[in-house]
């Protein structure tokens, strides 16, 4: 079955950009006789709040969405994430990293002049801590040794939105443009990338509808899927909803919160019109 998901983090109000993503995923599922799952991405327990989660349910229901219950909450799946990490650790593909942001900026700047290269997670990691892992997996931040993990392979996924077609990339391209990403943060025990990949597979997600800003991150997810023997869904990266100044909407941009439009008397049809659906 065509299975879509909407996966918000309960760290702030849903705004127009979220509404667009959720409605588009819902419409695509409906048009294909499928369903839309809801997943609460609350691995960052320092920022997740029950009140925001409640607001997410209220906003989505108001928009006309329905979803199977109970919903999957990432905070309940730590064991699964740790098990997957332990597997990668024992395959020699992870290493502990104790660098601060500043260490990384300094090391990344050292060899050449000019702006250091940015990847999906910020500065591309210069590899300072890269070692062969020995012993038990530590509780530190863990990075994926991308060269060992990709092993000269080529990767691909099918894209139906932005840049539609078969997207292909090589191990070398990934090493250059992504680098050794963090798969477990010290404070979370996991990462967005690892959790999303494991959960999409666990929930049987066949189609991922998400913002264009995640296009490069999708490449990380495709690499992880191959590494973990998980299927790769079809991706649909959509346009971003911008404000009048052309700036991307941020979570903290409460002015565009769905709840605010609701309070001002807007209807779900108005919201659809505002995002171009
Ligand atoms: N929790 C992520 C977000 O809200 C999910 C994005 C995704 O994987 O599609 O940005
Ligand atoms: Zn490091």
mmCIF file of N, CA and C in Angstrom, residues 3 16 26 40 42 49 52 66-67 73 84 90 98 100-101 143 158 172 184 189 195 235 246 249 262:
data_model
loop_
_atom_site.group_PDB
_atom_site.id
_atom_site.type_symbol
_atom_site.label_atom_id
_atom_site.label_comp_id
_atom_site.label_asym_id
_atom_site.label_seq_id
_atom_site.Cartn_x
_atom_site.Cartn_y
_atom_site.Cartn_z
ATOM 1 N N UNK A 3 2.122 4.269 1.315
ATOM 2 C CA UNK A 3 2.150 4.766 2.691
ATOM 3 C C UNK A 3 3.034 6.006 2.802
ATOM 4 N N UNK A 16 2.823 27.365 8.220
ATOM 5 C CA UNK A 16 2.305 27.110 6.868
ATOM 6 C C UNK A 16 3.134 26.085 6.099
ATOM 7 N N UNK A 26 -0.886 14.002 2.496
ATOM 8 C CA UNK A 26 -2.256 13.489 2.659
ATOM 9 C C UNK A 26 -2.940 13.338 1.304
ATOM 10 N N UNK A 40 5.833 11.232 15.689
ATOM 11 C CA UNK A 40 6.295 12.346 16.509
ATOM 12 C C UNK A 40 7.810 12.207 16.701
ATOM 13 N N UNK A 42 10.540 13.147 18.529
ATOM 14 C CA UNK A 42 10.866 13.804 19.800
ATOM 15 C C UNK A 42 12.142 13.249 20.428
ATOM 16 N N UNK A 49 7.980 19.225 23.830
ATOM 17 C CA UNK A 49 7.015 19.567 24.875
ATOM 18 C C UNK A 49 5.662 18.914 24.572
ATOM 19 N N UNK A 52 3.203 21.099 22.727
ATOM 20 C CA UNK A 52 3.376 21.234 21.274
ATOM 21 C C UNK A 52 2.830 20.002 20.571
ATOM 22 N N UNK A 66 -6.583 12.599 8.976
ATOM 23 C CA UNK A 66 -6.788 11.504 9.930
ATOM 24 C C UNK A 66 -5.586 10.581 9.816
ATOM 25 N N UNK A 67 -5.309 9.875 10.908
ATOM 26 C CA UNK A 67 -4.132 9.002 10.892
ATOM 27 C C UNK A 67 -4.365 7.853 11.867
ATOM 28 N N UNK A 73 6.182 7.280 18.436
ATOM 29 C CA UNK A 73 6.960 8.377 19.022
ATOM 30 C C UNK A 73 8.401 7.918 19.137
ATOM 31 N N UNK A 84 20.831 -0.770 16.415
ATOM 32 C CA UNK A 84 21.348 -0.530 15.056
ATOM 33 C C UNK A 84 22.745 0.079 15.125
ATOM 34 N N UNK A 90 30.089 -2.663 15.532
ATOM 35 C CA UNK A 90 30.796 -3.938 15.430
ATOM 36 C C UNK A 90 31.256 -4.244 14.008
ATOM 37 N N UNK A 98 34.821 13.596 19.754
ATOM 38 C CA UNK A 98 34.677 14.504 20.890
ATOM 39 C C UNK A 98 34.906 15.960 20.471
ATOM 40 N N UNK A 100 34.366 19.726 19.377
ATOM 41 C CA UNK A 100 33.361 20.779 19.520
ATOM 42 C C UNK A 100 33.162 21.392 18.137
ATOM 43 N N UNK A 101 32.087 22.191 18.028
ATOM 44 C CA UNK A 101 31.821 22.893 16.792
ATOM 45 C C UNK A 101 33.034 23.735 16.376
ATOM 46 N N UNK A 143 30.384 9.005 14.914
ATOM 47 C CA UNK A 143 30.308 9.384 13.507
ATOM 48 C C UNK A 143 30.409 8.154 12.621
ATOM 49 N N UNK A 158 14.562 7.212 -6.374
ATOM 50 C CA UNK A 158 13.623 7.791 -7.329
ATOM 51 C C UNK A 158 12.967 9.009 -6.726
ATOM 52 N N UNK A 172 32.289 8.553 -3.807
ATOM 53 C CA UNK A 172 33.218 9.689 -3.778
ATOM 54 C C UNK A 172 32.471 11.008 -3.639
ATOM 55 N N UNK A 184 25.068 9.286 16.186
ATOM 56 C CA UNK A 184 24.554 9.316 17.566
ATOM 57 C C UNK A 184 25.096 10.567 18.230
ATOM 58 N N UNK A 189 21.771 10.029 22.139
ATOM 59 C CA UNK A 189 21.998 8.601 21.928
ATOM 60 C C UNK A 189 21.631 8.146 20.530
ATOM 61 N N UNK A 195 17.355 7.712 13.099
ATOM 62 C CA UNK A 195 15.998 7.434 13.571
ATOM 63 C C UNK A 195 14.990 7.458 12.428
ATOM 64 N N UNK A 235 10.957 9.306 -3.135
ATOM 65 C CA UNK A 235 10.964 10.622 -2.486
ATOM 66 C C UNK A 235 10.303 11.679 -3.357
ATOM 67 N N UNK A 246 10.590 36.379 0.979
ATOM 68 C CA UNK A 246 11.263 35.275 0.309
ATOM 69 C C UNK A 246 12.092 34.424 1.251
ATOM 70 N N UNK A 249 10.309 29.863 6.172
ATOM 71 C CA UNK A 249 9.641 29.959 7.469
ATOM 72 C C UNK A 249 10.357 29.069 8.475
ATOM 73 N N UNK A 262 -5.931 30.057 12.453
ATOM 74 C CA UNK A 262 -7.195 29.504 12.979
ATOM 75 C C UNK A 262 -7.875 30.501 13.870
#
